[in-house]
Amino acid sequence: DLALSCSTLIDNKTLVTGGFDNKLYVFSINTGRVVEAVVAHDDVVTCCEYFDSSNVLVSGSWDALVKVWDVRSNKVRPSFVYDDHEE
């Protein structure tokens, strides 16, 4: 599927993208292959950003949610969901 958003580097080896299929894709920069795909939202993933200081990835979507993802274990796992904001 077409990537709409997200081009963030984690550890200079990993690229994360999100798009119209509601997923976050984790790519290896060395191989160019998807190493993980996660159904991240109930609608299009419109943005994401990696925060090195806390080792989390934050994604936003047209589903009006902002999600925080723990990437410490080299896997993308949900950590927290912010849903108390206006669309």
Backbone atoms as SQL, in Angstrom:
CREATE TABLE atoms (id INTEGER PRIMARY KEY, chain TEXT, resi INTEGER, resn TEXT, atom TEXT, x REAL, y REAL, z REAL);
INSERT INTO atoms VALUES
  (1, 'A', 1, 'ASP', 'N', 0.816, -1.192, 0.000),
  (2, 'A', 1, 'ASP', 'CA', 0.000, 0.000, 0.000),
  (3, 'A', 1, 'ASP', 'C', 0.861, 1.257, 0.000),
  (4, 'A', 2, 'LEU', 'N', 0.258, 2.327, -0.371),
  (5, 'A', 2, 'LEU', 'CA', 0.936, 3.609, -0.485),
  (6, 'A', 2, 'LEU', 'C', 1.250, 4.193, 0.887),
  (7, 'A', 3, 'ALA', 'N', 2.500, 4.554, 1.104),
  (8, 'A', 3, 'ALA', 'CA', 2.880, 5.222, 2.350),
  (9, 'A', 3, 'ALA', 'C', 2.448, 6.672, 2.273),
  (10, 'A', 4, 'LEU', 'N', 1.752, 7.126, 3.294),
  (11, 'A', 4, 'LEU', 'CA', 1.271, 8.505, 3.345),
  (12, 'A', 4, 'LEU', 'C', 2.164, 9.360, 4.231),
  (13, 'A', 5, 'SER', 'N', 2.687, 8.752, 5.270),
  (14, 'A', 5, 'SER', 'CA', 3.389, 9.524, 6.272),
  (15, 'A', 5, 'SER', 'C', 4.551, 8.737, 6.827),
  (16, 'A', 6, 'CYS', 'N', 5.223, 9.374, 7.701),
  (17, 'A', 6, 'CYS', 'CA', 6.218, 8.728, 8.530),
  (18, 'A', 6, 'CYS', 'C', 7.470, 8.324, 7.776),
  (19, 'A', 7, 'SER', 'N', 8.479, 8.999, 8.035),
  (20, 'A', 7, 'SER', 'CA', 9.791, 8.545, 7.627),
  (21, 'A', 7, 'SER', 'C', 10.712, 8.937, 8.762),
  (22, 'A', 8, 'THR', 'N', 10.767, 8.062, 9.718),
  (23, 'A', 8, 'THR', 'CA', 11.525, 8.369, 10.915),
  (24, 'A', 8, 'THR', 'C', 12.573, 7.293, 11.135),
  (25, 'A', 9, 'LEU', 'N', 13.749, 7.692, 11.524),
  (26, 'A', 9, 'LEU', 'CA', 14.841, 6.755, 11.727),
  (27, 'A', 9, 'LEU', 'C', 14.941, 6.346, 13.188),
  (28, 'A', 10, 'ILE', 'N', 15.063, 5.058, 13.390),
  (29, 'A', 10, 'ILE', 'CA', 15.337, 4.522, 14.718),
  (30, 'A', 10, 'ILE', 'C', 16.696, 3.862, 14.629),
  (31, 'A', 11, 'ASP', 'N', 17.619, 4.250, 15.433),
  (32, 'A', 11, 'ASP', 'CA', 18.977, 3.706, 15.524),
  (33, 'A', 11, 'ASP', 'C', 19.754, 3.734, 14.200),
  (34, 'A', 12, 'ASN', 'N', 19.350, 4.579, 13.286),
  (35, 'A', 12, 'ASN', 'CA', 19.992, 4.720, 11.971),
  (36, 'A', 12, 'ASN', 'C', 19.984, 3.440, 11.147),
  (37, 'A', 13, 'LYS', 'N', 19.175, 2.457, 11.541),
  (38, 'A', 13, 'LYS', 'CA', 19.076, 1.204, 10.799),
  (39, 'A', 13, 'LYS', 'C', 17.648, 0.903, 10.374),
  (40, 'A', 14, 'THR', 'N', 16.697, 1.655, 10.905),
  (41, 'A', 14, 'THR', 'CA', 15.295, 1.320, 10.740),
  (42, 'A', 14, 'THR', 'C', 14.497, 2.540, 10.301),
  (43, 'A', 15, 'LEU', 'N', 13.607, 2.322, 9.362),
  (44, 'A', 15, 'LEU', 'CA', 12.720, 3.359, 8.863),
  (45, 'A', 15, 'LEU', 'C', 11.287, 2.924, 9.153),
  (46, 'A', 16, 'VAL', 'N', 10.461, 3.842, 9.635),
  (47, 'A', 16, 'VAL', 'CA', 9.061, 3.538, 9.924),
  (48, 'A', 16, 'VAL', 'C', 8.180, 4.394, 9.026),
  (49, 'A', 17, 'THR', 'N', 7.194, 3.751, 8.398),
  (50, 'A', 17, 'THR', 'CA', 6.236, 4.472, 7.562),
  (51, 'A', 17, 'THR', 'C', 4.822, 4.079, 7.970),
  (52, 'A', 18, 'GLY', 'N', 3.867, 4.911, 7.623),
  (53, 'A', 18, 'GLY', 'CA', 2.464, 4.616, 7.853),
  (54, 'A', 18, 'GLY', 'C', 1.663, 5.103, 6.673),
  (55, 'A', 19, 'GLY', 'N', 0.459, 4.558, 6.503),
  (56, 'A', 19, 'GLY', 'CA', -0.286, 4.970, 5.336),
  (57, 'A', 19, 'GLY', 'C', -1.756, 4.628, 5.353),
  (58, 'A', 20, 'PHE', 'N', -2.286, 4.485, 4.160),
  (59, 'A', 20, 'PHE', 'CA', -3.722, 4.339, 3.958),
  (60, 'A', 20, 'PHE', 'C', -4.293, 3.011, 4.454),
  (61, 'A', 21, 'ASP', 'N', -3.453, 2.026, 4.700),
  (62, 'A', 21, 'ASP', 'CA', -3.957, 0.728, 5.163),
  (63, 'A', 21, 'ASP', 'C', -3.980, 0.615, 6.685),
  (64, 'A', 22, 'ASN', 'N', -3.797, 1.732, 7.380),
  (65, 'A', 22, 'ASN', 'CA', -3.889, 1.821, 8.846),
  (66, 'A', 22, 'ASN', 'C', -2.712, 1.172, 9.574),
  (67, 'A', 23, 'LYS', 'N', -1.667, 0.829, 8.870),
  (68, 'A', 23, 'LYS', 'CA', -0.540, 0.108, 9.463),
  (69, 'A', 23, 'LYS', 'C', 0.698, 0.983, 9.587),
  (70, 'A', 24, 'LEU', 'N', 1.547, 0.598, 10.532),
  (71, 'A', 24, 'LEU', 'CA', 2.911, 1.091, 10.604),
  (72, 'A', 24, 'LEU', 'C', 3.799, -0.026, 10.053),
  (73, 'A', 25, 'TYR', 'N', 4.720, 0.344, 9.178),
  (74, 'A', 25, 'TYR', 'CA', 5.670, -0.610, 8.627),
  (75, 'A', 25, 'TYR', 'C', 7.065, -0.251, 9.106),
  (76, 'A', 26, 'VAL', 'N', 7.783, -1.245, 9.571),
  (77, 'A', 26, 'VAL', 'CA', 9.161, -1.073, 10.004),
  (78, 'A', 26, 'VAL', 'C', 10.042, -1.700, 8.929),
  (79, 'A', 27, 'PHE', 'N', 10.912, -0.889, 8.337),
  (80, 'A', 27, 'PHE', 'CA', 11.802, -1.345, 7.276),
  (81, 'A', 27, 'PHE', 'C', 13.240, -1.389, 7.765),
  (82, 'A', 28, 'SER', 'N', 13.981, -2.373, 7.312),
  (83, 'A', 28, 'SER', 'CA', 15.422, -2.387, 7.492),
  (84, 'A', 28, 'SER', 'C', 16.026, -1.513, 6.411),
  (85, 'A', 29, 'ILE', 'N', 16.839, -0.537, 6.785),
  (86, 'A', 29, 'ILE', 'CA', 17.475, 0.323, 5.799),
  (87, 'A', 29, 'ILE', 'C', 18.515, -0.471, 5.010),
  (88, 'A', 30, 'ASN', 'N', 19.161, -1.421, 5.655),
  (89, 'A', 30, 'ASN', 'CA', 20.190, -2.223, 4.985),
  (90, 'A', 30, 'ASN', 'C', 19.620, -3.091, 3.870),
  (91, 'A', 31, 'THR', 'N', 18.456, -3.717, 4.109),
  (92, 'A', 31, 'THR', 'CA', 17.890, -4.646, 3.128),
  (93, 'A', 31, 'THR', 'C', 16.735, -4.054, 2.334),
  (94, 'A', 32, 'GLY', 'N', 16.108, -2.997, 2.854),
  (95, 'A', 32, 'GLY', 'CA', 14.940, -2.420, 2.214),
  (96, 'A', 32, 'GLY', 'C', 13.678, -3.243, 2.407),
  (97, 'A', 33, 'ARG', 'N', 13.732, -4.245, 3.245),
  (98, 'A', 33, 'ARG', 'CA', 12.594, -5.136, 3.472),
  (99, 'A', 33, 'ARG', 'C', 11.822, -4.766, 4.737),
  (100, 'A', 34, 'VAL', 'N', 10.535, -5.101, 4.720),
  (101, 'A', 34, 'VAL', 'CA', 9.696, -4.908, 5.901),
  (102, 'A', 34, 'VAL', 'C', 10.076, -5.960, 6.929),
  (103, 'A', 35, 'VAL', 'N', 10.398, -5.514, 8.143),
  (104, 'A', 35, 'VAL', 'CA', 10.717, -6.448, 9.218),
  (105, 'A', 35, 'VAL', 'C', 9.567, -6.603, 10.198),
  (106, 'A', 36, 'GLU', 'N', 8.628, -5.667, 10.141),
  (107, 'A', 36, 'GLU', 'CA', 7.438, -5.753, 10.988),
  (108, 'A', 36, 'GLU', 'C', 6.350, -4.863, 10.405),
  (109, 'A', 37, 'ALA', 'N', 5.116, -5.341, 10.478),
  (110, 'A', 37, 'ALA', 'CA', 3.951, -4.556, 10.081),
  (111, 'A', 37, 'ALA', 'C', 2.931, -4.677, 11.201),
  (112, 'A', 38, 'VAL', 'N', 2.422, -3.533, 11.653),
  (113, 'A', 38, 'VAL', 'CA', 1.501, -3.499, 12.782),
  (114, 'A', 38, 'VAL', 'C', 0.246, -2.738, 12.382),
  (115, 'A', 39, 'VAL', 'N', -0.925, -3.343, 12.611),
  (116, 'A', 39, 'VAL', 'CA', -2.167, -2.595, 12.435),
  (117, 'A', 39, 'VAL', 'C', -2.202, -1.591, 13.573),
  (118, 'A', 40, 'ALA', 'N', -1.993, -0.333, 13.232),
  (119, 'A', 40, 'ALA', 'CA', -1.755, 0.693, 14.242),
  (120, 'A', 40, 'ALA', 'C', -3.004, 1.488, 14.607),
  (121, 'A', 41, 'HIS', 'N', -3.892, 1.685, 13.646),
  (122, 'A', 41, 'HIS', 'CA', -5.045, 2.560, 13.843),
  (123, 'A', 41, 'HIS', 'C', -6.263, 1.997, 13.115),
  (124, 'A', 42, 'ASP', 'N', -7.405, 2.624, 13.348),
  (125, 'A', 42, 'ASP', 'CA', -8.643, 2.249, 12.664),
  (126, 'A', 42, 'ASP', 'C', -8.882, 3.084, 11.412),
  (127, 'A', 43, 'ASP', 'N', -7.953, 3.974, 11.091),
  (128, 'A', 43, 'ASP', 'CA', -8.041, 4.793, 9.888),
  (129, 'A', 43, 'ASP', 'C', -6.619, 5.129, 9.453),
  (130, 'A', 44, 'VAL', 'N', -6.476, 5.932, 8.440),
  (131, 'A', 44, 'VAL', 'CA', -5.190, 6.267, 7.832),
  (132, 'A', 44, 'VAL', 'C', -4.202, 6.799, 8.877),
  (133, 'A', 45, 'VAL', 'N', -2.976, 6.286, 8.844),
  (134, 'A', 45, 'VAL', 'CA', -1.903, 6.796, 9.699),
  (135, 'A', 45, 'VAL', 'C', -1.338, 8.034, 9.009),
  (136, 'A', 46, 'THR', 'N', -1.518, 9.191, 9.629),
  (137, 'A', 46, 'THR', 'CA', -1.147, 10.454, 8.991),
  (138, 'A', 46, 'THR', 'C', 0.203, 11.006, 9.420),
  (139, 'A', 47, 'CYS', 'N', 0.725, 10.542, 10.558),
  (140, 'A', 47, 'CYS', 'CA', 2.012, 11.049, 11.008),
  (141, 'A', 47, 'CYS', 'C', 2.615, 10.120, 12.044),
  (142, 'A', 48, 'CYS', 'N', 3.922, 10.203, 12.165),
  (143, 'A', 48, 'CYS', 'CA', 4.602, 9.529, 13.268),
  (144, 'A', 48, 'CYS', 'C', 5.964, 10.164, 13.489),
  (145, 'A', 49, 'GLU', 'N', 6.444, 10.005, 14.692),
  (146, 'A', 49, 'GLU', 'CA', 7.740, 10.571, 15.066),
  (147, 'A', 49, 'GLU', 'C', 8.373, 9.684, 16.128),
  (148, 'A', 50, 'TYR', 'N', 9.661, 9.457, 15.992),
  (149, 'A', 50, 'TYR', 'CA', 10.420, 8.676, 16.968),
  (150, 'A', 50, 'TYR', 'C', 11.126, 9.622, 17.932),
  (151, 'A', 51, 'PHE', 'N', 11.056, 9.304, 19.225),
  (152, 'A', 51, 'PHE', 'CA', 11.720, 10.100, 20.263),
  (153, 'A', 51, 'PHE', 'C', 12.805, 9.249, 20.904),
  (154, 'A', 52, 'ASP', 'N', 14.021, 9.536, 20.519),
  (155, 'A', 52, 'ASP', 'CA', 15.172, 8.746, 20.955),
  (156, 'A', 52, 'ASP', 'C', 15.356, 8.765, 22.468),
  (157, 'A', 53, 'SER', 'N', 15.101, 9.901, 23.092),
  (158, 'A', 53, 'SER', 'CA', 15.342, 10.038, 24.525),
  (159, 'A', 53, 'SER', 'C', 14.469, 9.106, 25.359),
  (160, 'A', 54, 'SER', 'N', 13.283, 8.773, 24.868),
  (161, 'A', 54, 'SER', 'CA', 12.392, 7.881, 25.619),
  (162, 'A', 54, 'SER', 'C', 12.134, 6.568, 24.893),
  (163, 'A', 55, 'ASN', 'N', 12.741, 6.401, 23.713),
  (164, 'A', 55, 'ASN', 'CA', 12.633, 5.165, 22.948),
  (165, 'A', 55, 'ASN', 'C', 11.185, 4.802, 22.627),
  (166, 'A', 56, 'VAL', 'N', 10.408, 5.815, 22.244),
  (167, 'A', 56, 'VAL', 'CA', 9.025, 5.579, 21.847),
  (168, 'A', 56, 'VAL', 'C', 8.772, 6.174, 20.467),
  (169, 'A', 57, 'LEU', 'N', 7.795, 5.610, 19.797),
  (170, 'A', 57, 'LEU', 'CA', 7.307, 6.095, 18.527),
  (171, 'A', 57, 'LEU', 'C', 5.892, 6.585, 18.766),
  (172, 'A', 58, 'VAL', 'N', 5.558, 7.755, 18.247),
  (173, 'A', 58, 'VAL', 'CA', 4.213, 8.308, 18.404),
  (174, 'A', 58, 'VAL', 'C', 3.583, 8.393, 17.020),
  (175, 'A', 59, 'SER', 'N', 2.343, 7.905, 16.902),
  (176, 'A', 59, 'SER', 'CA', 1.638, 7.958, 15.618),
  (177, 'A', 59, 'SER', 'C', 0.296, 8.650, 15.785),
  (178, 'A', 60, 'GLY', 'N', -0.154, 9.281, 14.703),
  (179, 'A', 60, 'GLY', 'CA', -1.455, 9.930, 14.678),
  (180, 'A', 60, 'GLY', 'C', -2.237, 9.450, 13.467),
  (181, 'A', 61, 'SER', 'N', -3.549, 9.572, 13.547),
  (182, 'A', 61, 'SER', 'CA', -4.396, 9.010, 12.500),
  (183, 'A', 61, 'SER', 'C', -5.677, 9.809, 12.330),
  (184, 'A', 62, 'TRP', 'N', -6.343, 9.553, 11.201),
  (185, 'A', 62, 'TRP', 'CA', -7.665, 10.124, 10.979),
  (186, 'A', 62, 'TRP', 'C', -8.701, 9.507, 11.908),
  (187, 'A', 63, 'ASP', 'N', -8.338, 8.493, 12.679),
  (188, 'A', 63, 'ASP', 'CA', -9.277, 7.945, 13.664),
  (189, 'A', 63, 'ASP', 'C', -9.330, 8.804, 14.925),
  (190, 'A', 64, 'ALA', 'N', -8.633, 9.951, 14.903),
  (191, 'A', 64, 'ALA', 'CA', -8.604, 10.932, 15.993),
  (192, 'A', 64, 'ALA', 'C', -7.868, 10.430, 17.223),
  (193, 'A', 65, 'LEU', 'N', -6.978, 9.453, 17.044),
  (194, 'A', 65, 'LEU', 'CA', -6.177, 8.937, 18.152),
  (195, 'A', 65, 'LEU', 'C', -4.707, 9.266, 17.938),
  (196, 'A', 66, 'VAL', 'N', -4.021, 9.471, 19.044),
  (197, 'A', 66, 'VAL', 'CA', -2.569, 9.551, 19.064),
  (198, 'A', 66, 'VAL', 'C', -2.109, 8.375, 19.904),
  (199, 'A', 67, 'LYS', 'N', -1.219, 7.545, 19.340),
  (200, 'A', 67, 'LYS', 'CA', -0.756, 6.358, 20.052),
  (201, 'A', 67, 'LYS', 'C', 0.742, 6.435, 20.288),
  (202, 'A', 68, 'VAL', 'N', 1.140, 5.956, 21.461),
  (203, 'A', 68, 'VAL', 'CA', 2.548, 5.878, 21.834),
  (204, 'A', 68, 'VAL', 'C', 2.952, 4.411, 21.785),
  (205, 'A', 69, 'TRP', 'N', 4.052, 4.132, 21.076),
  (206, 'A', 69, 'TRP', 'CA', 4.515, 2.772, 20.858),
  (207, 'A', 69, 'TRP', 'C', 5.885, 2.576, 21.500),
  (208, 'A', 70, 'ASP', 'N', 6.006, 1.514, 22.273),
  (209, 'A', 70, 'ASP', 'CA', 7.271, 1.158, 22.905),
  (210, 'A', 70, 'ASP', 'C', 8.119, 0.385, 21.903),
  (211, 'A', 71, 'VAL', 'N', 9.311, 0.845, 21.623),
  (212, 'A', 71, 'VAL', 'CA', 10.183, 0.148, 20.676),
  (213, 'A', 71, 'VAL', 'C', 11.473, -0.347, 21.326),
  (214, 'A', 72, 'ARG', 'N', 11.496, -0.422, 22.648),
  (215, 'A', 72, 'ARG', 'CA', 12.707, -0.861, 23.345),
  (216, 'A', 72, 'ARG', 'C', 13.107, -2.289, 23.023),
  (217, 'A', 73, 'SER', 'N', 12.151, -3.154, 22.776),
  (218, 'A', 73, 'SER', 'CA', 12.459, -4.563, 22.527),
  (219, 'A', 73, 'SER', 'C', 12.691, -4.855, 21.045),
  (220, 'A', 74, 'ASN', 'N', 12.897, -3.794, 20.250),
  (221, 'A', 74, 'ASN', 'CA', 13.028, -3.916, 18.799),
  (222, 'A', 74, 'ASN', 'C', 11.756, -4.429, 18.144),
  (223, 'A', 75, 'LYS', 'N', 10.644, -4.322, 18.841),
  (224, 'A', 75, 'LYS', 'CA', 9.323, -4.626, 18.306),
  (225, 'A', 75, 'LYS', 'C', 8.435, -3.433, 18.626),
  (226, 'A', 76, 'VAL', 'N', 7.485, -3.150, 17.754),
  (227, 'A', 76, 'VAL', 'CA', 6.567, -2.042, 17.981),
  (228, 'A', 76, 'VAL', 'C', 5.369, -2.572, 18.755),
  (229, 'A', 77, 'ARG', 'N', 5.201, -2.088, 19.987),
  (230, 'A', 77, 'ARG', 'CA', 4.110, -2.526, 20.847),
  (231, 'A', 77, 'ARG', 'C', 3.389, -1.317, 21.411),
  (232, 'A', 78, 'PRO', 'N', 2.037, -1.363, 21.456),
  (233, 'A', 78, 'PRO', 'CA', 1.306, -0.204, 21.993),
  (234, 'A', 78, 'PRO', 'C', 1.628, 0.034, 23.453),
  (235, 'A', 79, 'SER', 'N', 1.730, 1.297, 23.804),
  (236, 'A', 79, 'SER', 'CA', 2.049, 1.668, 25.163),
  (237, 'A', 79, 'SER', 'C', 0.956, 2.530, 25.785),
  (238, 'A', 80, 'PHE', 'N', 0.429, 3.490, 24.995),
  (239, 'A', 80, 'PHE', 'CA', -0.574, 4.404, 25.518),
  (240, 'A', 80, 'PHE', 'C', -1.371, 4.997, 24.373),
  (241, 'A', 81, 'VAL', 'N', -2.644, 5.270, 24.593),
  (242, 'A', 81, 'VAL', 'CA', -3.511, 5.868, 23.583),
  (243, 'A', 81, 'VAL', 'C', -4.106, 7.143, 24.133),
  (244, 'A', 82, 'TYR', 'N', -3.950, 8.230, 23.405),
  (245, 'A', 82, 'TYR', 'CA', -4.573, 9.500, 23.759),
  (246, 'A', 82, 'TYR', 'C', -5.784, 9.669, 22.857),
  (247, 'A', 83, 'ASP', 'N', -6.968, 9.706, 23.461),
  (248, 'A', 83, 'ASP', 'CA', -8.180, 9.866, 22.654),
  (249, 'A', 83, 'ASP', 'C', -9.058, 10.996, 23.134),
  (250, 'A', 84, 'ASP', 'N', -8.564, 11.796, 24.027),
  (251, 'A', 84, 'ASP', 'CA', -9.366, 12.866, 24.611),
  (252, 'A', 84, 'ASP', 'C', -9.007, 14.205, 23.964),
  (253, 'A', 85, 'HIS', 'N', -9.149, 14.267, 22.642),
  (254, 'A', 85, 'HIS', 'CA', -8.950, 15.535, 21.949),
  (255, 'A', 85, 'HIS', 'C', -9.992, 15.673, 20.870),
  (256, 'A', 86, 'GLU', 'N', -10.220, 16.872, 20.446),
  (257, 'A', 86, 'GLU', 'CA', -11.256, 17.140, 19.458),
  (258, 'A', 86, 'GLU', 'C', -10.734, 16.827, 18.068),
  (259, 'A', 87, 'GLU', 'N', -11.644, 16.378, 17.209),
  (260, 'A', 87, 'GLU', 'CA', -11.279, 16.061, 15.831),
  (261, 'A', 87, 'GLU', 'C', -11.095, 17.324, 15.020);
